């Protein structure tokens, strides 16, 4: 299930990178249907066509949906249609629509897996109530994420709601890691007080870094929207101070991860945990360098977010498993 959460996070990043967030202008349907259109002809008015209630079309650069099930006449009749008023976005591109739709399908798959986990926890861990309640917590968090996804679409991709959506996904990662920790019998690894404390600080710094990263990502999204009109090269120079702080802060995170690794040497278990974190941090920085110096290639952006999510999972796992050596 944790892998599926990461897939959903990556899919969300692909949606943003390809500007497909409004590929489905309504939620939970897509253009008023369970299965989205595959051709632009399906979203324009067609004479003598059977329309179902709630089906969308784009007419005069605005979204309309059918009031009731009906068969259209030769000419457009406004009485059969109602203006969609939650936002004024009225465009269709089959690629964007299906990218967003597949993202939703992954979310639905994740929801199904979480319900399976709840059933599994009720059968297998009746005596360990914490696992059952945490599994129910994942269900509630998934429902919240689905609702927040709807508000993201309704707001036409408002940045603060996208950021909250991201942190909701990270909260699901936290819960999943903690459930695995309990299922595995709370296996602990002893480490020095300095290593345990440094791991806690690293977790805080990583969350701060991700928060700053969402601000940078918002600027990159804005530049992406303007990429038709401006030269894509030299984007980094057009970013504000959030980018420079985010870039410099990565060195602080790397230094702390390196410190933890050095202090963990000599203990095979703690060294293994620290090495994984350090390798992800280094990989994250390398991808960041690729983003900046190759003008933010689309393929690297989801990878950058995936590595951030994996880093959060590993650091949180270490925080749970490490205990101070007495």
PDB file of C-alpha atoms in Angstrom:
ATOM      1  CA  UNK A   1       0.000   0.000   0.000  1.00  0.00           C
ATOM      2  CA  UNK A   2       2.883   2.360   0.759  1.00  0.00           C
ATOM      3  CA  UNK A   3       4.120   1.849  -2.806  1.00  0.00           C
ATOM      4  CA  UNK A   4       0.663   2.824  -4.087  1.00  0.00           C
ATOM      5  CA  UNK A   5       0.778   6.030  -2.012  1.00  0.00           C
ATOM      6  CA  UNK A   6       4.090   6.899  -3.663  1.00  0.00           C
ATOM      7  CA  UNK A   7       2.577   6.145  -7.084  1.00  0.00           C
ATOM      8  CA  UNK A   8      -0.327   8.489  -6.324  1.00  0.00           C
ATOM      9  CA  UNK A   9       2.139  11.217  -5.281  1.00  0.00           C
ATOM     10  CA  UNK A  10       4.124  10.750  -8.512  1.00  0.00           C
ATOM     11  CA  UNK A  11       0.908  10.734 -10.560  1.00  0.00           C
ATOM     12  CA  UNK A  12      -0.107  14.009  -8.913  1.00  0.00           C
ATOM     13  CA  UNK A  13       3.249  15.496  -9.862  1.00  0.00           C
ATOM     14  CA  UNK A  14       2.855  14.313 -13.468  1.00  0.00           C
ATOM     15  CA  UNK A  15      -0.567  15.975 -13.492  1.00  0.00           C
ATOM     16  CA  UNK A  16       0.956  19.266 -12.395  1.00  0.00           C
ATOM     17  CA  UNK A  17       4.003  18.990 -14.655  1.00  0.00           C
ATOM     18  CA  UNK A  18       1.843  18.409 -17.718  1.00  0.00           C
ATOM     19  CA  UNK A  19      -0.696  21.037 -16.581  1.00  0.00           C
ATOM     20  CA  UNK A  20      -3.411  18.395 -16.519  1.00  0.00           C
ATOM     21  CA  UNK A  21      -4.963  19.397 -13.200  1.00  0.00           C
ATOM     22  CA  UNK A  22      -8.056  20.740 -14.959  1.00  0.00           C
ATOM     23  CA  UNK A  23      -8.118  17.926 -17.517  1.00  0.00           C
ATOM     24  CA  UNK A  24     -11.336  16.871 -15.792  1.00  0.00           C
ATOM     25  CA  UNK A  25     -13.173  20.094 -14.944  1.00  0.00           C
ATOM     26  CA  UNK A  26     -15.620  18.400 -12.552  1.00  0.00           C
ATOM     27  CA  UNK A  27     -15.317  15.856  -9.736  1.00  0.00           C
ATOM     28  CA  UNK A  28     -15.799  12.936  -9.190  1.00  0.00           C
ATOM     29  CA  UNK A  29     -16.990  12.564 -12.791  1.00  0.00           C
ATOM     30  CA  UNK A  30     -15.011  13.831 -15.787  1.00  0.00           C
ATOM     31  CA  UNK A  31     -17.009  16.020 -18.152  1.00  0.00           C
ATOM     32  CA  UNK A  32     -20.061  14.578 -16.420  1.00  0.00           C
ATOM     33  CA  UNK A  33     -19.213  10.949 -17.222  1.00  0.00           C
ATOM     34  CA  UNK A  34     -17.630   8.010 -15.418  1.00  0.00           C
ATOM     35  CA  UNK A  35     -15.300   7.546 -18.412  1.00  0.00           C
ATOM     36  CA  UNK A  36     -13.905  10.761 -19.941  1.00  0.00           C
ATOM     37  CA  UNK A  37     -14.190  11.768 -23.606  1.00  0.00           C
ATOM     38  CA  UNK A  38     -11.545  10.615 -26.051  1.00  0.00           C
ATOM     39  CA  UNK A  39     -12.196  13.153 -28.797  1.00  0.00           C
ATOM     40  CA  UNK A  40     -12.967  16.866 -28.919  1.00  0.00           C
ATOM     41  CA  UNK A  41     -16.161  16.115 -30.853  1.00  0.00           C
ATOM     42  CA  UNK A  42     -17.576  14.611 -27.669  1.00  0.00           C
ATOM     43  CA  UNK A  43     -17.396  17.919 -25.789  1.00  0.00           C
ATOM     44  CA  UNK A  44     -18.944  20.217 -28.385  1.00  0.00           C
ATOM     45  CA  UNK A  45     -22.602  20.545 -29.222  1.00  0.00           C
ATOM     46  CA  UNK A  46     -23.864  17.910 -31.644  1.00  0.00           C
ATOM     47  CA  UNK A  47     -27.299  18.037 -33.302  1.00  0.00           C
ATOM     48  CA  UNK A  48     -29.596  15.023 -33.050  1.00  0.00           C
ATOM     49  CA  UNK A  49     -27.476  13.560 -30.279  1.00  0.00           C
ATOM     50  CA  UNK A  50     -28.545  11.742 -27.117  1.00  0.00           C
ATOM     51  CA  UNK A  51     -27.302  13.579 -24.022  1.00  0.00           C
ATOM     52  CA  UNK A  52     -27.547  12.231 -20.501  1.00  0.00           C
ATOM     53  CA  UNK A  53     -28.259  14.334 -17.427  1.00  0.00           C
ATOM     54  CA  UNK A  54     -25.124  16.117 -16.201  1.00  0.00           C
ATOM     55  CA  UNK A  55     -23.099  15.593 -19.381  1.00  0.00           C
ATOM     56  CA  UNK A  56     -20.732  18.462 -20.193  1.00  0.00           C
ATOM     57  CA  UNK A  57     -20.054  20.352 -23.371  1.00  0.00           C
ATOM     58  CA  UNK A  58     -17.965  23.434 -24.136  1.00  0.00           C
ATOM     59  CA  UNK A  59     -20.080  26.085 -25.829  1.00  0.00           C
ATOM     60  CA  UNK A  60     -19.009  29.687 -26.487  1.00  0.00           C
ATOM     61  CA  UNK A  61     -15.851  29.098 -24.422  1.00  0.00           C
ATOM     62  CA  UNK A  62     -17.793  28.093 -21.311  1.00  0.00           C
ATOM     63  CA  UNK A  63     -18.818  24.842 -19.652  1.00  0.00           C
ATOM     64  CA  UNK A  64     -22.427  23.766 -19.895  1.00  0.00           C
ATOM     65  CA  UNK A  65     -24.059  20.639 -18.537  1.00  0.00           C
ATOM     66  CA  UNK A  66     -27.316  18.969 -19.476  1.00  0.00           C
ATOM     67  CA  UNK A  67     -30.211  19.707 -17.131  1.00  0.00           C
ATOM     68  CA  UNK A  68     -31.940  16.418 -18.000  1.00  0.00           C
ATOM     69  CA  UNK A  69     -31.576  13.484 -20.351  1.00  0.00           C
ATOM     70  CA  UNK A  70     -32.626  14.615 -23.844  1.00  0.00           C
ATOM     71  CA  UNK A  71     -32.022  14.343 -27.577  1.00  0.00           C
ATOM     72  CA  UNK A  72     -30.712  17.545 -29.119  1.00  0.00           C
ATOM     73  CA  UNK A  73     -32.337  19.352 -32.010  1.00  0.00           C
ATOM     74  CA  UNK A  74     -30.572  20.799 -35.031  1.00  0.00           C
ATOM     75  CA  UNK A  75     -29.682  23.994 -33.168  1.00  0.00           C
ATOM     76  CA  UNK A  76     -28.376  24.609 -29.659  1.00  0.00           C
ATOM     77  CA  UNK A  77     -31.211  25.227 -27.192  1.00  0.00           C
ATOM     78  CA  UNK A  78     -30.106  27.066 -24.050  1.00  0.00           C
ATOM     79  CA  UNK A  79     -33.090  25.707 -22.115  1.00  0.00           C
ATOM     80  CA  UNK A  80     -31.509  22.240 -22.158  1.00  0.00           C
ATOM     81  CA  UNK A  81     -28.279  23.426 -20.601  1.00  0.00           C
ATOM     82  CA  UNK A  82     -27.043  25.031 -17.406  1.00  0.00           C
ATOM     83  CA  UNK A  83     -23.894  27.070 -16.905  1.00  0.00           C
ATOM     84  CA  UNK A  84     -21.213  25.387 -14.749  1.00  0.00           C
ATOM     85  CA  UNK A  85     -20.401  28.026 -12.151  1.00  0.00           C
ATOM     86  CA  UNK A  86     -17.744  26.495  -9.874  1.00  0.00           C
ATOM     87  CA  UNK A  87     -14.988  27.862 -12.116  1.00  0.00           C
ATOM     88  CA  UNK A  88     -14.601  29.409 -15.562  1.00  0.00           C
ATOM     89  CA  UNK A  89     -12.077  26.941 -17.018  1.00  0.00           C
ATOM     90  CA  UNK A  90     -13.416  25.596 -20.322  1.00  0.00           C
ATOM     91  CA  UNK A  91     -10.773  23.736 -22.315  1.00  0.00           C
ATOM     92  CA  UNK A  92     -10.343  20.168 -23.509  1.00  0.00           C
ATOM     93  CA  UNK A  93      -7.182  18.276 -24.443  1.00  0.00           C
ATOM     94  CA  UNK A  94      -7.489  14.511 -24.562  1.00  0.00           C
ATOM     95  CA  UNK A  95      -3.982  13.886 -23.176  1.00  0.00           C
ATOM     96  CA  UNK A  96      -4.497  16.186 -20.198  1.00  0.00           C
ATOM     97  CA  UNK A  97      -7.926  14.739 -19.513  1.00  0.00           C
ATOM     98  CA  UNK A  98      -6.695  11.159 -19.452  1.00  0.00           C
ATOM     99  CA  UNK A  99      -3.620  11.975 -17.356  1.00  0.00           C
ATOM    100  CA  UNK A 100      -5.904  13.490 -14.714  1.00  0.00           C
ATOM    101  CA  UNK A 101      -8.348  10.583 -15.059  1.00  0.00           C
ATOM    102  CA  UNK A 102      -5.604   7.975 -14.532  1.00  0.00           C
ATOM    103  CA  UNK A 103      -4.459   9.951 -11.496  1.00  0.00           C
ATOM    104  CA  UNK A 104      -7.979   9.633 -10.100  1.00  0.00           C
ATOM    105  CA  UNK A 105      -8.041   5.907 -10.850  1.00  0.00           C
ATOM    106  CA  UNK A 106      -4.819   5.452  -8.884  1.00  0.00           C
ATOM    107  CA  UNK A 107      -6.419   7.331  -6.003  1.00  0.00           C
ATOM    108  CA  UNK A 108      -9.441   5.044  -6.191  1.00  0.00           C
ATOM    109  CA  UNK A 109      -7.157   1.990  -6.182  1.00  0.00           C
ATOM    110  CA  UNK A 110      -5.414   3.344  -3.103  1.00  0.00           C
ATOM    111  CA  UNK A 111      -8.775   3.813  -1.402  1.00  0.00           C
ATOM    112  CA  UNK A 112      -9.708   0.216  -2.191  1.00  0.00           C
ATOM    113  CA  UNK A 113      -6.404  -1.072  -0.785  1.00  0.00           C
ATOM    114  CA  UNK A 114      -6.964   0.914   2.400  1.00  0.00           C
ATOM    115  CA  UNK A 115     -10.396  -0.649   2.868  1.00  0.00           C
ATOM    116  CA  UNK A 116      -8.780  -4.066   2.375  1.00  0.00           C
ATOM    117  CA  UNK A 117      -6.239  -3.147   5.053  1.00  0.00           C
ATOM    118  CA  UNK A 118      -9.031  -2.196   7.461  1.00  0.00           C
ATOM    119  CA  UNK A 119     -10.677  -5.584   6.910  1.00  0.00           C
ATOM    120  CA  UNK A 120      -7.305  -7.304   7.326  1.00  0.00           C
ATOM    121  CA  UNK A 121      -6.584  -5.430  10.562  1.00  0.00           C
ATOM    122  CA  UNK A 122     -10.009  -6.328  11.980  1.00  0.00           C
ATOM    123  CA  UNK A 123      -9.390 -10.026  11.340  1.00  0.00           C
ATOM    124  CA  UNK A 124      -5.686 -10.327  12.143  1.00  0.00           C
ATOM    125  CA  UNK A 125      -5.136  -7.679  14.803  1.00  0.00           C
ATOM    126  CA  UNK A 126      -8.289  -7.681  16.892  1.00  0.00           C
ATOM    127  CA  UNK A 127      -6.133  -7.712  20.013  1.00  0.00           C
ATOM    128  CA  UNK A 128      -4.007  -4.764  18.859  1.00  0.00           C
ATOM    129  CA  UNK A 129      -6.532  -1.945  18.707  1.00  0.00           C
ATOM    130  CA  UNK A 130      -3.989   0.673  17.645  1.00  0.00           C
ATOM    131  CA  UNK A 131      -3.512  -0.968  14.216  1.00  0.00           C
ATOM    132  CA  UNK A 132      -7.276  -1.117  13.688  1.00  0.00           C
ATOM    133  CA  UNK A 133      -7.786   2.528  14.651  1.00  0.00           C
ATOM    134  CA  UNK A 134      -4.831   3.697  12.569  1.00  0.00           C
ATOM    135  CA  UNK A 135      -6.249   1.809   9.581  1.00  0.00           C
ATOM    136  CA  UNK A 136      -9.572   3.571  10.104  1.00  0.00           C
ATOM    137  CA  UNK A 137      -7.596   6.805  10.335  1.00  0.00           C
ATOM    138  CA  UNK A 138      -6.194   6.101   6.873  1.00  0.00           C
ATOM    139  CA  UNK A 139      -9.743   5.690   5.583  1.00  0.00           C
ATOM    140  CA  UNK A 140     -10.738   9.072   7.018  1.00  0.00           C
ATOM    141  CA  UNK A 141      -7.577  10.705   5.667  1.00  0.00           C
ATOM    142  CA  UNK A 142      -8.258   9.206   2.229  1.00  0.00           C
ATOM    143  CA  UNK A 143     -11.766  10.645   2.338  1.00  0.00           C
ATOM    144  CA  UNK A 144     -10.339  14.026   3.306  1.00  0.00           C
ATOM    145  CA  UNK A 145      -7.856  13.797   0.429  1.00  0.00           C
ATOM    146  CA  UNK A 146     -10.668  13.006  -1.998  1.00  0.00           C
ATOM    147  CA  UNK A 147     -12.658  16.010  -0.758  1.00  0.00           C
ATOM    148  CA  UNK A 148      -9.566  18.222  -0.926  1.00  0.00           C
ATOM    149  CA  UNK A 149      -8.933  16.992  -4.474  1.00  0.00           C
ATOM    150  CA  UNK A 150     -12.426  18.165  -5.371  1.00  0.00           C
ATOM    151  CA  UNK A 151     -11.772  21.619  -3.871  1.00  0.00           C
ATOM    152  CA  UNK A 152      -8.473  21.805  -5.816  1.00  0.00           C
ATOM    153  CA  UNK A 153     -10.397  21.298  -9.062  1.00  0.00           C
ATOM    154  CA  UNK A 154     -13.196  23.669  -8.033  1.00  0.00           C
ATOM    155  CA  UNK A 155     -10.648  26.381  -7.165  1.00  0.00           C
ATOM    156  CA  UNK A 156      -8.902  26.006 -10.556  1.00  0.00           C
ATOM    157  CA  UNK A 157      -5.694  24.713  -8.896  1.00  0.00           C
ATOM    158  CA  UNK A 158      -5.218  27.214  -6.061  1.00  0.00           C
ATOM    159  CA  UNK A 159      -1.640  26.837  -4.748  1.00  0.00           C
ATOM    160  CA  UNK A 160      -2.466  26.650  -1.024  1.00  0.00           C
ATOM    161  CA  UNK A 161      -4.935  23.813  -1.643  1.00  0.00           C
ATOM    162  CA  UNK A 162      -2.429  21.928  -3.798  1.00  0.00           C
ATOM    163  CA  UNK A 163       0.122  22.270  -0.967  1.00  0.00           C
ATOM    164  CA  UNK A 164      -2.394  20.981   1.592  1.00  0.00           C
ATOM    165  CA  UNK A 165      -3.169  18.093  -0.754  1.00  0.00           C
ATOM    166  CA  UNK A 166       0.542  17.244  -0.841  1.00  0.00           C
ATOM    167  CA  UNK A 167       0.874  17.279   2.942  1.00  0.00           C
ATOM    168  CA  UNK A 168      -2.238  15.130   3.215  1.00  0.00           C
ATOM    169  CA  UNK A 169      -0.431  12.534   1.103  1.00  0.00           C
ATOM    170  CA  UNK A 170       2.621  12.769   3.393  1.00  0.00           C
ATOM    171  CA  UNK A 171       0.345  12.258   6.403  1.00  0.00           C
ATOM    172  CA  UNK A 172      -0.806   9.024   4.758  1.00  0.00           C
ATOM    173  CA  UNK A 173       2.854   8.035   4.425  1.00  0.00           C
ATOM    174  CA  UNK A 174       3.378   8.710   8.147  1.00  0.00           C
ATOM    175  CA  UNK A 175       0.406   6.565   9.132  1.00  0.00           C
ATOM    176  CA  UNK A 176       1.452   3.723   6.828  1.00  0.00           C
ATOM    177  CA  UNK A 177       5.005   3.722   8.196  1.00  0.00           C
ATOM    178  CA  UNK A 178       3.704   3.706  11.764  1.00  0.00           C
ATOM    179  CA  UNK A 179       1.344   0.797  11.026  1.00  0.00           C
ATOM    180  CA  UNK A 180       4.263  -1.173   9.556  1.00  0.00           C
ATOM    181  CA  UNK A 181       6.301  -0.337  12.649  1.00  0.00           C
ATOM    182  CA  UNK A 182       3.577  -1.772  14.897  1.00  0.00           C
ATOM    183  CA  UNK A 183       3.021  -4.828  12.697  1.00  0.00           C
ATOM    184  CA  UNK A 184       6.756  -5.618  12.869  1.00  0.00           C
ATOM    185  CA  UNK A 185       6.652  -5.578  16.660  1.00  0.00           C
ATOM    186  CA  UNK A 186       8.132  -2.128  17.289  1.00  0.00           C
ATOM    187  CA  UNK A 187      11.632  -3.264  16.367  1.00  0.00           C
ATOM    188  CA  UNK A 188      14.103  -0.793  17.846  1.00  0.00           C
ATOM    189  CA  UNK A 189      17.748  -0.069  17.111  1.00  0.00           C
ATOM    190  CA  UNK A 190      20.040   1.482  19.717  1.00  0.00           C
ATOM    191  CA  UNK A 191      22.020   4.592  18.844  1.00  0.00           C
ATOM    192  CA  UNK A 192      23.769   7.420  20.616  1.00  0.00           C
ATOM    193  CA  UNK A 193      21.777  10.345  21.967  1.00  0.00           C
ATOM    194  CA  UNK A 194      23.370  12.620  19.361  1.00  0.00           C
ATOM    195  CA  UNK A 195      22.203  10.384  16.490  1.00  0.00           C
ATOM    196  CA  UNK A 196      18.648  10.102  17.840  1.00  0.00           C
ATOM    197  CA  UNK A 197      18.406  13.863  18.375  1.00  0.00           C
ATOM    198  CA  UNK A 198      19.926  14.611  14.972  1.00  0.00           C
ATOM    199  CA  UNK A 199      17.342  12.362  13.294  1.00  0.00           C
ATOM    200  CA  UNK A 200      14.495  14.268  14.931  1.00  0.00           C
ATOM    201  CA  UNK A 201      16.008  17.577  13.791  1.00  0.00           C
ATOM    202  CA  UNK A 202      16.496  16.138  10.291  1.00  0.00           C
ATOM    203  CA  UNK A 203      12.804  15.218  10.135  1.00  0.00           C
ATOM    204  CA  UNK A 204      11.818  18.783  10.989  1.00  0.00           C
ATOM    205  CA  UNK A 205      14.257  20.229   8.454  1.00  0.00           C
ATOM    206  CA  UNK A 206      13.003  17.916   5.690  1.00  0.00           C
ATOM    207  CA  UNK A 207       9.414  19.059   6.253  1.00  0.00           C
ATOM    208  CA  UNK A 208      10.546  22.698   6.161  1.00  0.00           C
ATOM    209  CA  UNK A 209      12.453  21.990   2.950  1.00  0.00           C
ATOM    210  CA  UNK A 210       9.389  20.391   1.345  1.00  0.00           C
ATOM    211  CA  UNK A 211       7.263  23.387   2.358  1.00  0.00           C
ATOM    212  CA  UNK A 212       9.704  25.734   0.653  1.00  0.00           C
ATOM    213  CA  UNK A 213       9.782  23.383  -2.325  1.00  0.00           C
ATOM    214  CA  UNK A 214       6.020  23.782  -2.786  1.00  0.00           C
ATOM    215  CA  UNK A 215       6.543  27.544  -3.065  1.00  0.00           C
ATOM    216  CA  UNK A 216       9.208  27.048  -5.726  1.00  0.00           C
ATOM    217  CA  UNK A 217       6.975  24.573  -7.511  1.00  0.00           C
ATOM    218  CA  UNK A 218       4.198  27.158  -7.620  1.00  0.00           C
ATOM    219  CA  UNK A 219       6.543  29.565  -9.405  1.00  0.00           C
ATOM    220  CA  UNK A 220       7.625  26.851 -11.856  1.00  0.00           C
ATOM    221  CA  UNK A 221       3.959  26.097 -12.587  1.00  0.00           C
ATOM    222  CA  UNK A 222       3.368  29.775 -13.304  1.00  0.00           C
ATOM    223  CA  UNK A 223       6.340  29.829 -15.698  1.00  0.00           C
ATOM    224  CA  UNK A 224       5.041  26.661 -17.351  1.00  0.00           C
ATOM    225  CA  UNK A 225       1.771  28.432 -18.095  1.00  0.00           C
ATOM    226  CA  UNK A 226       3.739  31.247 -19.715  1.00  0.00           C
ATOM    227  CA  UNK A 227       6.140  28.951 -21.571  1.00  0.00           C
ATOM    228  CA  UNK A 228       4.176  29.477 -24.786  1.00  0.00           C
ATOM    229  CA  UNK A 229       5.110  33.158 -24.659  1.00  0.00           C
ATOM    230  CA  UNK A 230       8.564  33.170 -23.070  1.00  0.00           C
ATOM    231  CA  UNK A 231      11.810  31.300 -23.645  1.00  0.00           C
ATOM    232  CA  UNK A 232      11.976  28.219 -21.403  1.00  0.00           C
ATOM    233  CA  UNK A 233      15.737  28.612 -20.906  1.00  0.00           C
ATOM    234  CA  UNK A 234      17.017  30.475 -17.878  1.00  0.00           C
ATOM    235  CA  UNK A 235      13.949  29.816 -15.735  1.00  0.00           C
ATOM    236  CA  UNK A 236      15.991  29.688 -12.529  1.00  0.00           C
ATOM    237  CA  UNK A 237      16.937  33.340 -12.941  1.00  0.00           C
ATOM    238  CA  UNK A 238      13.238  34.274 -12.940  1.00  0.00           C
ATOM    239  CA  UNK A 239      12.486  32.580  -9.599  1.00  0.00           C
ATOM    240  CA  UNK A 240      12.348  34.632  -6.401  1.00  0.00           C
ATOM    241  CA  UNK A 241      14.120  34.203  -3.066  1.00  0.00           C
ATOM    242  CA  UNK A 242      12.195  31.019  -2.164  1.00  0.00           C
ATOM    243  CA  UNK A 243      14.233  29.187  -4.786  1.00  0.00           C
ATOM    244  CA  UNK A 244      17.597  30.372  -3.453  1.00  0.00           C
ATOM    245  CA  UNK A 245      16.698  29.601   0.156  1.00  0.00           C
ATOM    246  CA  UNK A 246      15.378  26.178  -0.879  1.00  0.00           C
ATOM    247  CA  UNK A 247      18.567  25.453  -2.815  1.00  0.00           C
ATOM    248  CA  UNK A 248      20.870  26.522   0.008  1.00  0.00           C
ATOM    249  CA  UNK A 249      18.809  24.757   2.646  1.00  0.00           C
ATOM    250  CA  UNK A 250      19.391  21.447   0.833  1.00  0.00           C
ATOM    251  CA  UNK A 251      23.065  21.718   1.789  1.00  0.00           C
ATOM    252  CA  UNK A 252      22.062  22.008   5.470  1.00  0.00           C
ATOM    253  CA  UNK A 253      19.920  18.872   5.118  1.00  0.00           C
ATOM    254  CA  UNK A 254      22.782  17.052   3.356  1.00  0.00           C
ATOM    255  CA  UNK A 255      25.286  18.101   6.018  1.00  0.00           C
ATOM    256  CA  UNK A 256      23.070  16.823   8.811  1.00  0.00           C
ATOM    257  CA  UNK A 257      22.398  13.551   6.974  1.00  0.00           C
ATOM    258  CA  UNK A 258      26.164  13.160   6.487  1.00  0.00           C
ATOM    259  CA  UNK A 259      26.770  13.854  10.178  1.00  0.00           C
ATOM    260  CA  UNK A 260      24.237  11.183  11.176  1.00  0.00           C
ATOM    261  CA  UNK A 261      25.883   8.678   8.831  1.00  0.00           C
ATOM    262  CA  UNK A 262      29.374   9.355  10.216  1.00  0.00           C
ATOM    263  CA  UNK A 263      28.158   9.103  13.816  1.00  0.00           C
ATOM    264  CA  UNK A 264      26.336   5.856  12.991  1.00  0.00           C
ATOM    265  CA  UNK A 265      29.402   4.062  11.630  1.00  0.00           C
ATOM    266  CA  UNK A 266      30.475   1.065  13.670  1.00  0.00           C
ATOM    267  CA  UNK A 267      26.898  -0.078  14.250  1.00  0.00           C
ATOM    268  CA  UNK A 268      25.717  -2.024  11.208  1.00  0.00           C
ATOM    269  CA  UNK A 269      22.011  -1.464  11.870  1.00  0.00           C
ATOM    270  CA  UNK A 270      22.129   2.299  12.473  1.00  0.00           C
ATOM    271  CA  UNK A 271      24.669   2.716   9.663  1.00  0.00           C
ATOM    272  CA  UNK A 272      22.284   0.988   7.241  1.00  0.00           C
ATOM    273  CA  UNK A 273      19.413   3.270   8.247  1.00  0.00           C
ATOM    274  CA  UNK A 274      21.595   6.376   7.962  1.00  0.00           C
ATOM    275  CA  UNK A 275      23.122   5.298   4.637  1.00  0.00           C
ATOM    276  CA  UNK A 276      19.702   5.004   2.983  1.00  0.00           C
ATOM    277  CA  UNK A 277      18.791   8.526   4.047  1.00  0.00           C
ATOM    278  CA  UNK A 278      22.103   9.983   2.889  1.00  0.00           C
ATOM    279  CA  UNK A 279      21.848   8.315  -0.529  1.00  0.00           C
ATOM    280  CA  UNK A 280      18.328   9.688  -1.050  1.00  0.00           C
ATOM    281  CA  UNK A 281      19.449  13.189   0.011  1.00  0.00           C
ATOM    282  CA  UNK A 282      22.374  13.067  -2.436  1.00  0.00           C
ATOM    283  CA  UNK A 283      20.086  11.783  -5.206  1.00  0.00           C
ATOM    284  CA  UNK A 284      17.609  14.552  -4.445  1.00  0.00           C
ATOM    285  CA  UNK A 285      20.315  17.202  -4.748  1.00  0.00           C
ATOM    286  CA  UNK A 286      21.548  15.722  -8.044  1.00  0.00           C
ATOM    287  CA  UNK A 287      18.018  15.809  -9.471  1.00  0.00           C
ATOM    288  CA  UNK A 288      17.716  19.397  -8.213  1.00  0.00           C
ATOM    289  CA  UNK A 289      20.879  20.291 -10.124  1.00  0.00           C
ATOM    290  CA  UNK A 290      19.420  18.688 -13.262  1.00  0.00           C
ATOM    291  CA  UNK A 291      16.232  20.709 -12.812  1.00  0.00           C
ATOM    292  CA  UNK A 292      18.087  24.009 -12.550  1.00  0.00           C
ATOM    293  CA  UNK A 293      20.752  23.554 -15.211  1.00  0.00           C
ATOM    294  CA  UNK A 294      18.566  21.764 -17.775  1.00  0.00           C
ATOM    295  CA  UNK A 295      15.670  24.231 -17.425  1.00  0.00           C
ATOM    296  CA  UNK A 296      13.315  22.045 -15.384  1.00  0.00           C
ATOM    297  CA  UNK A 297      12.803  19.007 -17.645  1.00  0.00           C
ATOM    298  CA  UNK A 298       9.348  17.517 -17.118  1.00  0.00           C
ATOM    299  CA  UNK A 299      10.618  14.002 -16.415  1.00  0.00           C
ATOM    300  CA  UNK A 300      12.807  15.191 -13.536  1.00  0.00           C
ATOM    301  CA  UNK A 301      10.065  17.044 -11.662  1.00  0.00           C
ATOM    302  CA  UNK A 302       8.025  13.970 -10.579  1.00  0.00           C
ATOM    303  CA  UNK A 303      11.287  12.202  -9.672  1.00  0.00           C
ATOM    304  CA  UNK A 304      12.237  15.131  -7.436  1.00  0.00           C
ATOM    305  CA  UNK A 305       8.920  14.868  -5.602  1.00  0.00           C
ATOM    306  CA  UNK A 306       9.141  11.073  -5.338  1.00  0.00           C
ATOM    307  CA  UNK A 307      12.589  11.288  -3.754  1.00  0.00           C
ATOM    308  CA  UNK A 308      11.276  13.887  -1.288  1.00  0.00           C
ATOM    309  CA  UNK A 309       8.425  11.578  -0.305  1.00  0.00           C
ATOM    310  CA  UNK A 310      10.739   8.578   0.096  1.00  0.00           C
ATOM    311  CA  UNK A 311      13.078  10.741   2.191  1.00  0.00           C
ATOM    312  CA  UNK A 312      10.210  11.689   4.506  1.00  0.00           C
ATOM    313  CA  UNK A 313       9.277   8.006   4.872  1.00  0.00           C
ATOM    314  CA  UNK A 314      12.850   6.921   5.650  1.00  0.00           C
ATOM    315  CA  UNK A 315      13.501   9.692   8.162  1.00  0.00           C
ATOM    316  CA  UNK A 316      10.214   9.052   9.947  1.00  0.00           C
ATOM    317  CA  UNK A 317      10.968   5.326  10.008  1.00  0.00           C
ATOM    318  CA  UNK A 318      14.355   6.084  11.581  1.00  0.00           C
ATOM    319  CA  UNK A 319      12.768   8.352  14.163  1.00  0.00           C
ATOM    320  CA  UNK A 320      10.464   5.491  15.181  1.00  0.00           C
ATOM    321  CA  UNK A 321      13.111   2.791  15.244  1.00  0.00           C
ATOM    322  CA  UNK A 322      16.038   4.553  16.910  1.00  0.00           C
ATOM    323  CA  UNK A 323      16.292   4.585  20.676  1.00  0.00           C
ATOM    324  CA  UNK A 324      19.006   6.057  22.887  1.00  0.00           C
ATOM    325  CA  UNK A 325      21.660   3.582  23.947  1.00  0.00           C
ATOM    326  CA  UNK A 326      21.843   3.321  27.720  1.00  0.00           C
TER     327      UNK A 326
END
